[in-house]
Coordinates of C-alpha atoms in Angstrom, one line a residue:
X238 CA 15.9 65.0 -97.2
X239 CA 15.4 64.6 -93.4
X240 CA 18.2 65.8 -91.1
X241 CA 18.9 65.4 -87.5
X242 CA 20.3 68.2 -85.8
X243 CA 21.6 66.5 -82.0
X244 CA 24.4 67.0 -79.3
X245 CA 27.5 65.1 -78.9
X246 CA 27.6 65.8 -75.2
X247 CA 25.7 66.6 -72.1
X248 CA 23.7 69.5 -73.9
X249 CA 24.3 73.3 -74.2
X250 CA 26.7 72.6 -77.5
X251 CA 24.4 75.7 -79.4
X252 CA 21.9 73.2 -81.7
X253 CA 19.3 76.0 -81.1
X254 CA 21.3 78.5 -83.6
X255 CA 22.4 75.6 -86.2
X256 CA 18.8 74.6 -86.1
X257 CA 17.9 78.1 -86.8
X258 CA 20.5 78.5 -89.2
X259 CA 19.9 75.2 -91.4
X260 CA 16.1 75.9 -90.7
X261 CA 16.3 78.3 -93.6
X262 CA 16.7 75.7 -96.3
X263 CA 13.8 73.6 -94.6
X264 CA 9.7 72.8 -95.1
X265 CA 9.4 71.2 -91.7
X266 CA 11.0 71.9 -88.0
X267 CA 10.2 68.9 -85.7
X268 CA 11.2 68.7 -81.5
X269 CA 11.1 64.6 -81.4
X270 CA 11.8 64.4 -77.8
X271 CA 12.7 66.0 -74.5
X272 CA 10.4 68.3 -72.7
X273 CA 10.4 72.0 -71.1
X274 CA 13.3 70.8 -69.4
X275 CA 16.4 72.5 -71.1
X276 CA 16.0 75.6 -73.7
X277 CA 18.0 76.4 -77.1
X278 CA 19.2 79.9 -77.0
X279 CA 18.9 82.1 -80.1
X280 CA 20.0 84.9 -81.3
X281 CA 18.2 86.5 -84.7
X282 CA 17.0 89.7 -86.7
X283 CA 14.5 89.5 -84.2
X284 CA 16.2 89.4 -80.8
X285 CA 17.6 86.9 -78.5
X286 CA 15.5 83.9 -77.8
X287 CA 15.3 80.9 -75.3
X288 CA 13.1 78.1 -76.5
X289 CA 12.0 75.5 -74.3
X290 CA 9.6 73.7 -76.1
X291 CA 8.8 75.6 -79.4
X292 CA 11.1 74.1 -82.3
X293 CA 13.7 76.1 -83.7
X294 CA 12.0 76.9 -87.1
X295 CA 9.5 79.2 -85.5
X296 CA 11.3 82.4 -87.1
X297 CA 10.4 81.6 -90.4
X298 CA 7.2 81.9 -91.4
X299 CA 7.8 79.3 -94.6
X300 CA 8.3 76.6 -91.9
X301 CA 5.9 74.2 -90.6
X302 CA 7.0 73.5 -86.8
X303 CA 6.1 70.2 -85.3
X304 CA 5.8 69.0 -81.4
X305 CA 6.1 65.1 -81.9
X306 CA 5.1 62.2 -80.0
X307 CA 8.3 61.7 -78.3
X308 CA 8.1 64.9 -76.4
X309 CA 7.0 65.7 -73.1
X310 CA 4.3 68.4 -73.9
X311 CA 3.9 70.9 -71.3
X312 CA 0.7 72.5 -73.0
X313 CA 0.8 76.1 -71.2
X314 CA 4.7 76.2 -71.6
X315 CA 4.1 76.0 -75.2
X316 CA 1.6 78.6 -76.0
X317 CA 3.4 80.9 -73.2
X318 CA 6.5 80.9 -75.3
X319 CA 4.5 81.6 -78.6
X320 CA 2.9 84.5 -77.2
X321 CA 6.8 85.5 -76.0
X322 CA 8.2 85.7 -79.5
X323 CA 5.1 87.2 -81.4
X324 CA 5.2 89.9 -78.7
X325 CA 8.7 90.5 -80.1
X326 CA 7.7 90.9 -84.0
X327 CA 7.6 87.3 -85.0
X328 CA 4.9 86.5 -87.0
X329 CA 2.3 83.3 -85.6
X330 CA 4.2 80.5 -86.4
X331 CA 2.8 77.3 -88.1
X332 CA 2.4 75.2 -85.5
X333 CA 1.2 71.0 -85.8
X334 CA 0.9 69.0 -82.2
X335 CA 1.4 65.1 -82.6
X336 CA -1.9 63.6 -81.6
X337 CA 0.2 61.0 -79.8
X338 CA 2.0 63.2 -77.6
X339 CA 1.8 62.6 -74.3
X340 CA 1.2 65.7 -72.0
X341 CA 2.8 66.9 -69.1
X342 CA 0.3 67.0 -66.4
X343 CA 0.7 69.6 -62.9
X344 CA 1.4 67.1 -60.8
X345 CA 4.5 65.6 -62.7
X346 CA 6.1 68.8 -61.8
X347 CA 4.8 68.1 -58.3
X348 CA 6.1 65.2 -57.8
X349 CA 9.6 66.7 -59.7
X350 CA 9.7 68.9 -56.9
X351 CA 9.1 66.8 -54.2
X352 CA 10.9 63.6 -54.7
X353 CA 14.1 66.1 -54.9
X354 CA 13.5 68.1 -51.6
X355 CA 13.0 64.4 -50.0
X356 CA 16.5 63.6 -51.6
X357 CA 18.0 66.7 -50.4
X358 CA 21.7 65.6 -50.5
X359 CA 21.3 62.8 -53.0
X360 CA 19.1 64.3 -55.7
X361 CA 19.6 64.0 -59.6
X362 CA 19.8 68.4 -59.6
X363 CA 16.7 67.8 -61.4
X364 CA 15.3 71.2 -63.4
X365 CA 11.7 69.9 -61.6
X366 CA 9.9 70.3 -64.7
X367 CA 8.1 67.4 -63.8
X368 CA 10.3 65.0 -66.6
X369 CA 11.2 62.3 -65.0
X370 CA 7.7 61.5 -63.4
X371 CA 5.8 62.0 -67.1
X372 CA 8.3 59.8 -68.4
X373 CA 7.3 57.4 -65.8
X374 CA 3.8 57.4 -66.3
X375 CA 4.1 57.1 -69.8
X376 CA 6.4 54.2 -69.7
X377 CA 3.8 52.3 -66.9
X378 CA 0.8 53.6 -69.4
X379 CA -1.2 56.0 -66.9
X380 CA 0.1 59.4 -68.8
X381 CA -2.5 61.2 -70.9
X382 CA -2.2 61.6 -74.5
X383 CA -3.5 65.0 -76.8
X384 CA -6.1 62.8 -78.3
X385 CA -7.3 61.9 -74.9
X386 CA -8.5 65.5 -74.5
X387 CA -11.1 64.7 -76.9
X388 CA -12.5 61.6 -75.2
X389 CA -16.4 61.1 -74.2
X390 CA -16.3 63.4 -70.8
X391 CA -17.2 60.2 -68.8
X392 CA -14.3 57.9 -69.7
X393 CA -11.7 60.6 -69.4
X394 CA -12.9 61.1 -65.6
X395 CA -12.6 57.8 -65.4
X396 CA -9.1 57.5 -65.7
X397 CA -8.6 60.7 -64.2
X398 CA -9.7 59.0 -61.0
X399 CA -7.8 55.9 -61.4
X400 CA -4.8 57.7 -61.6
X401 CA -5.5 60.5 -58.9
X402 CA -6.3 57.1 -57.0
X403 CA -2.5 56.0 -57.0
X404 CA -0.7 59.4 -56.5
X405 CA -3.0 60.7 -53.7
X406 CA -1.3 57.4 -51.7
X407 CA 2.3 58.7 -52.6
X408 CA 1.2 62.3 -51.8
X409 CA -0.4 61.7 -48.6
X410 CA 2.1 58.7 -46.9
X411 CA 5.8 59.2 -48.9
X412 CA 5.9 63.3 -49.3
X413 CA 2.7 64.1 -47.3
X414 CA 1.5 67.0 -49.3
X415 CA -2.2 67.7 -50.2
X416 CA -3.8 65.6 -52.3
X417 CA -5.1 65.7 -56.4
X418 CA -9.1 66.7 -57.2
X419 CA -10.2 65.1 -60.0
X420 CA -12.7 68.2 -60.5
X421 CA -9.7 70.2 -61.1
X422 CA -7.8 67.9 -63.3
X423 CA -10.5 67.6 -65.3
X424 CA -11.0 71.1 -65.5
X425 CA -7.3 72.1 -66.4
X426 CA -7.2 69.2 -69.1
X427 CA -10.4 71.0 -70.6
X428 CA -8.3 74.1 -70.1
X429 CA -5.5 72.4 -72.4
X430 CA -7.4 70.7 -74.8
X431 CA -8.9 74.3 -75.7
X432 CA -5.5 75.7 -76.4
X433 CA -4.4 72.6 -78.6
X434 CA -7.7 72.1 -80.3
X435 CA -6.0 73.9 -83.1
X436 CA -2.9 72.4 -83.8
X437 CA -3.7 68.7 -83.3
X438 CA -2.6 66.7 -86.2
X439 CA -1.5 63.2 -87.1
X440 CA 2.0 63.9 -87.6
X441 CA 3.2 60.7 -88.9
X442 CA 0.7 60.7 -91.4
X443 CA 1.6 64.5 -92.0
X444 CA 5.7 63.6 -92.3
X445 CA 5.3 60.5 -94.2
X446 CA 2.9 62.6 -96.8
X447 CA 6.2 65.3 -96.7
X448 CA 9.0 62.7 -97.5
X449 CA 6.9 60.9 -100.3
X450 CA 6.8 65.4 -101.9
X451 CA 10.3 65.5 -101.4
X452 CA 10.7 68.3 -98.3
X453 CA 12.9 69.0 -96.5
X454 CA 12.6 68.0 -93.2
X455 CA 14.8 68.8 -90.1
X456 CA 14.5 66.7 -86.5
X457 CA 15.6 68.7 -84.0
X458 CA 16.6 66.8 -80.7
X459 CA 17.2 68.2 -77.2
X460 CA 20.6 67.7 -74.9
X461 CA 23.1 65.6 -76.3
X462 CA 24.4 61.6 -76.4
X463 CA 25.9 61.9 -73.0
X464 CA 22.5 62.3 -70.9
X465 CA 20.5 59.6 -73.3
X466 CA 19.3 56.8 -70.8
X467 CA 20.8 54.3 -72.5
X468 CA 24.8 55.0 -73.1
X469 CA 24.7 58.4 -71.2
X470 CA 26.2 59.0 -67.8
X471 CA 23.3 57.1 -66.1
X472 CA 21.9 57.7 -63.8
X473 CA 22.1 61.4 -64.0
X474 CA 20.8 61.5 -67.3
X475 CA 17.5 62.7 -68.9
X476 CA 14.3 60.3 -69.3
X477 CA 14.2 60.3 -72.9
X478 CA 16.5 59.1 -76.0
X479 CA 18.8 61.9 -77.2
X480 CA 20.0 60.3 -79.8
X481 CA 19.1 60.8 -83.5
X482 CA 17.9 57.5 -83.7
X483 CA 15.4 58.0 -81.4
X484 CA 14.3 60.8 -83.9
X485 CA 12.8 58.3 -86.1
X486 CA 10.3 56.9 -83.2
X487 CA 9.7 60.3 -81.6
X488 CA 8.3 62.0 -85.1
X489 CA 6.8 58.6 -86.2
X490 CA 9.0 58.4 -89.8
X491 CA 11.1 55.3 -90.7
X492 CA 14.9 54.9 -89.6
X493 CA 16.3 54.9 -93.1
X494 CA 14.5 58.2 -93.7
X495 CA 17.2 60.0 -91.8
X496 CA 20.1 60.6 -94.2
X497 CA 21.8 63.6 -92.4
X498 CA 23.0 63.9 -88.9
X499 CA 24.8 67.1 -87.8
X500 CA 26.2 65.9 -84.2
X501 CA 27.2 70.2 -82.3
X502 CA 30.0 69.8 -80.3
X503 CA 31.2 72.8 -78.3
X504 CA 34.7 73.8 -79.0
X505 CA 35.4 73.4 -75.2
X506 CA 32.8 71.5 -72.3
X507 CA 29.9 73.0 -70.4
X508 CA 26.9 70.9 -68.6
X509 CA 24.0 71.6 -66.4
X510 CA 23.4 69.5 -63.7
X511 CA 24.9 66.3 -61.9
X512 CA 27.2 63.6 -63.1
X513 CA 30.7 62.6 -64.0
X514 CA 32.5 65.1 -66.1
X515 CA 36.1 64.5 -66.8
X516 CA 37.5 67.3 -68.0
X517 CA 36.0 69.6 -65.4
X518 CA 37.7 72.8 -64.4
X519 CA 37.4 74.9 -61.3
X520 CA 37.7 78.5 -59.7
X521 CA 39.0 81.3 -61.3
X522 CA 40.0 79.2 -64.5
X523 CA 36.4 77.6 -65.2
X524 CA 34.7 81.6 -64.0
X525 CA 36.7 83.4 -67.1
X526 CA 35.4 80.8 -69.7
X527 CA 31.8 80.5 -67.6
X528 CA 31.7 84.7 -68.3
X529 CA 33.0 84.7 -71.3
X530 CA 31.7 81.3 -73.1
X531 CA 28.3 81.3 -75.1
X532 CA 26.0 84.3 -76.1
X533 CA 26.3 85.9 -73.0
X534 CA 27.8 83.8 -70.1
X535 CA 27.0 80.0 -69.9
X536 CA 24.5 79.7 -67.6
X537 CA 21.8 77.4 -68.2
X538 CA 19.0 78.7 -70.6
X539 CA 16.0 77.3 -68.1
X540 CA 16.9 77.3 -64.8
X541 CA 19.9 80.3 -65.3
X542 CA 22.5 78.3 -63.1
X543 CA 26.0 78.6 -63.6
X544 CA 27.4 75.6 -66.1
X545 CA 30.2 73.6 -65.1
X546 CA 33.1 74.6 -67.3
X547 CA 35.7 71.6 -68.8
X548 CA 38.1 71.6 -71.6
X549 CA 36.9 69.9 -74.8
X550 CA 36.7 66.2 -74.1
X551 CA 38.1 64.0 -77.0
X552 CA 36.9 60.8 -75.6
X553 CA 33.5 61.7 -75.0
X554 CA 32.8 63.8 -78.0
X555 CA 33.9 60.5 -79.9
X556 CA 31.7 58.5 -78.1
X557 CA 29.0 61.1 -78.5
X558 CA 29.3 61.3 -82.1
X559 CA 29.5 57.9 -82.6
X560 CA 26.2 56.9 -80.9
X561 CA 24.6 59.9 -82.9
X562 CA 25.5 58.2 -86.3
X563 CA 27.6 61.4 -86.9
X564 CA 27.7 62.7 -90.9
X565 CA 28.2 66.5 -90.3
X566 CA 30.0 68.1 -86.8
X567 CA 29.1 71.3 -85.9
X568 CA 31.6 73.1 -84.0
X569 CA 30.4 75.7 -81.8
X570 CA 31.9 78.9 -79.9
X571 CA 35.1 78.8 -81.1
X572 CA 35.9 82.5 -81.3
X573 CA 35.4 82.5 -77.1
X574 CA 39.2 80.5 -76.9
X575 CA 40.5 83.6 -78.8
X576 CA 41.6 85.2 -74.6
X577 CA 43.9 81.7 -74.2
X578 CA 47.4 81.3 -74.3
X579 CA 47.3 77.9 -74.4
X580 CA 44.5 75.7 -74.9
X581 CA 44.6 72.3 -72.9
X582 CA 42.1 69.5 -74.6
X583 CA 41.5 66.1 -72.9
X584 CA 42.7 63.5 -75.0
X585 CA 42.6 60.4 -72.8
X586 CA 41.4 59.1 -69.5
X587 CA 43.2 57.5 -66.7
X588 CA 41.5 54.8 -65.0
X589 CA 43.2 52.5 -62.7
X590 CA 46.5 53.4 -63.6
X591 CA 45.2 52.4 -67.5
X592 CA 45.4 54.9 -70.2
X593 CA 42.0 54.8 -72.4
X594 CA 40.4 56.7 -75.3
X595 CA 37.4 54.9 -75.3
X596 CA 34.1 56.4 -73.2
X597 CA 34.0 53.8 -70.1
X598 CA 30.5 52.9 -67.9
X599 CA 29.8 55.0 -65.1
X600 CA 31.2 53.1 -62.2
X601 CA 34.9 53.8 -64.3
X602 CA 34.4 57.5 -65.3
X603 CA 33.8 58.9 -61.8
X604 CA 37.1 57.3 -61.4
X605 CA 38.8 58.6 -64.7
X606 CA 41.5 61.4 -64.5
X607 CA 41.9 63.9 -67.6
X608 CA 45.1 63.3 -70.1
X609 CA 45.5 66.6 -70.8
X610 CA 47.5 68.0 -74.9
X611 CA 47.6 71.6 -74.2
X612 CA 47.7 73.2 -78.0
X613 CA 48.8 77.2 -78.6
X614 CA 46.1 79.8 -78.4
X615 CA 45.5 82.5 -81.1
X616 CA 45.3 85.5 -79.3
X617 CA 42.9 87.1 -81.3
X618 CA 39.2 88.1 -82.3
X619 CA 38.1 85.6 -85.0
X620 CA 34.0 86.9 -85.4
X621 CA 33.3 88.2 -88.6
X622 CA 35.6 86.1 -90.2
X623 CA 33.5 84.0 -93.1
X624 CA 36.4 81.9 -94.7
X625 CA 37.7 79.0 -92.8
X626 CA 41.4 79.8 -94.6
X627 CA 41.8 83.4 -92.9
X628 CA 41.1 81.9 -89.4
X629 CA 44.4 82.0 -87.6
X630 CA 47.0 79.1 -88.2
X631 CA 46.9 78.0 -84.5
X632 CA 42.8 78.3 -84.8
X633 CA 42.7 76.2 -87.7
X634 CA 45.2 73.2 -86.3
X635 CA 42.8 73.5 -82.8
X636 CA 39.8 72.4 -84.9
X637 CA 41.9 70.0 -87.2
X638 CA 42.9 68.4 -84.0
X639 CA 40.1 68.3 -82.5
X640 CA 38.7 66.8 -86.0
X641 CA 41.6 63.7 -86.0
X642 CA 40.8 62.6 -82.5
X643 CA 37.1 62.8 -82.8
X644 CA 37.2 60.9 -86.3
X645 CA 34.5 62.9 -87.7
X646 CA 34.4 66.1 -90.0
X647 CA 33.6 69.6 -88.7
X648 CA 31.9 71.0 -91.8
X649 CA 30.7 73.9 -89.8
X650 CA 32.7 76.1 -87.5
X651 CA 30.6 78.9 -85.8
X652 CA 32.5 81.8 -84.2
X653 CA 30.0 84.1 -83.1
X654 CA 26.1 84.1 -81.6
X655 CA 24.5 85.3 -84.8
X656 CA 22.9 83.2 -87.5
X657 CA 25.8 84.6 -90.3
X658 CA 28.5 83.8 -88.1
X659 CA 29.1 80.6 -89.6
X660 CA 32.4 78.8 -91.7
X661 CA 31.1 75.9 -93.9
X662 CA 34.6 74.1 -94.4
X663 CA 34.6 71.9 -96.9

């Protein structure tokens, strides 16, 4: 079976732990998209982790973990964060790099950072790790591709040049910052193409080989439904498809393969970064949950800042899972509401004076107001609890609420950071 494990939301909703959870039961981890961008925070036997780039399988040494073609491959990123983890104990994970992967070259994360600075007041609170500018050259065909690395010396200088070529004009008359050496490009790319020598595969070929055997294969996507570049909160949104669909292209595997998709939802809102975000809360309200929430705080497993804090959002965690092609909903840090007296969950939006449960365009949801249901607290410590019947009463009708509005079943409730705090419900 292949499953995608994605967010309903603007990221941050914990896939890195239901990954690593579900990973158990799997042959085959695969990141199908995203770059070094954001990072999925786990916590293990091993210690606490925060991958960037390295799929989630990487703690078990029966898993084959997969890079695919859909992601934005920082090559030193990657190999940095394997020697971070066997450093801690784990043992070298398997690791297969899509030949078709496209890499993510120094000077994307140049141009990241200046393009923002020139901004200043306007910019997309970009992580500047060079995303948005691979993306670019991908989609206008100048990026580089792993297999590229093993061109004839010649050729690959070649295009090194004609690329240099156009961003030396940019650097030197838009940001005015010193120029590229194709010398040195050349040089790092030899650089790269030793570290991923190894692991280059033709992961299609690989996958399609796994489905025909019968594994069990898990896609594992980065951020969540509302920063896809299609029906996210454009334009502050990422540069590549967060949706599970998208999981089919980005690993190279057909559409219909896909037969589970776990959407994580968060059992209240956090996001990183710019853009609208209805059910926003501020001051000393949104500081409690910010310290509390998570594995340790919510602050933003890459760049460490300080997550804006909402209450869970009915109307876009519908949308969210609905885009995703929802099957399974993963619902995640529930035990942090246990300090609340009362818990308030957006329900509705006002726009215009209109009451509206259905995610609007952009242009109408930096105008939409929250309708707020506030629902009683619990008051209590619910970690360590296994059974989804000796949860609280007032625990259980938050998540059955939250369950009817959303239209989709939570089959998993996690109330805790660890891999065993989990409650499959049925």
């Amino acid at each position: 079976m292949v499953k995608a494990i994605v967010g309903a939301n603007w990221g941050d909703e914990g896939k890195g732990k239901i990954t690593d959870m579900l990973a158990q039961d799997s042959d085959i981890v695969i990141r199908f998209q995203g770059g070094a961008n954001a990072g999925h925070t786990i916590i293990n036997n091993y210690g606490k982790f925060a991958l960037h780039t390295l799929p989630s399988g990487v703690f078990n040494e029966h898993i084959t973990n997969i890079i695919g073609n859909g992601v934005a491959l920082n090559i030193p990123v990657l190999f940095q964060e394997m020697q971070e983890i066997t450093a801690k104990n784990v043992p070298m994970p398997k690791l297969l790099v899509s030949d078709r992967a496209q890499i993510v070259m120094p000077y994307h994360i140049l141009f990241d950072q200046y393009e923002e600075e020139r901004l200043g007041g306007k910019s997309f609170g970009s992580t500047k790790s060079g995303i948005a500018p691979f993306y670019s050259d991908k989609y206008a065909k100048i990026g580089f591709q792993v297999s590229e690395l093993f061109m004839d010396e010649q050729e690959l200088k070649e295009k090194i040049e004609r690329v240099v070529t156009q961003k030396n004009v940019l650097l030197e008359h838009l940001y005015h910052k010193p120029l590229l050496d194709v010398e040195e490009l050349y040089r790092t790319l030899m650089e790269y193409k030793e570290m991923v020598a190894p692991h280059v595969c033709d992961v299609s070929l690989y996958l399609d080989k796994a489905i025909k055997e019968g594994k069990n294969i898990l896609l594992e996507g980065q951020l969540g439904t509302l920063k896809d570049p299609d029906h996210g909160i454009f334009p502050m949104v990422t540069s590549s498809s967060t949706l599970a669909a998208y999981g089919a292209i980005g690993a190279g595997i057909p559409p219909y393969a896909i037969e589970k998709v776990v959407t994580v939802c968060k059992a209240y809102s956090s996001a990183v970064g710019a853009g609208a975000f209805v059910s926003e809360i501020f001051g000393e309200e949104a500081q409690e949950l910010r310290v509390r929430g998570g594995d340790g705080g919510e602050f933003g497993a890459t760049t460490g800042r300080p997550r804006r804090m909402g209450w869970f959002d009915c109307v876009a965690s519908k949308y969210g899972c609905r885009l995703q092609g929802t099957t399974d909903v993963a619902f995640t840090v529930v035990d942090v509401l246990g300090y609340l007296d009362e818990i308030p969950v957006c329900v509705g939006y006002e726009v215009d004076g209109e009451i509206t449960t259905e995610f609007p365009v952009t242009a109408k949801l930096e105008k939409a107001k929250p309708v707020l249901k506030v629902l009683p607290g619990w008051k209590s410590d619910i970690r360590g609890i296994r059974s989804y019947e000796e949860l609280p009463e007032n625990c259980r009708k938050y998540i059955e609420f939250v369950e009817e509005q959303i239209g989709y079943p939570i089959t998993m409730v996690s109330n805790g950071p660890g891999r065993e705090d989990i409650i499959y419900r049925k």
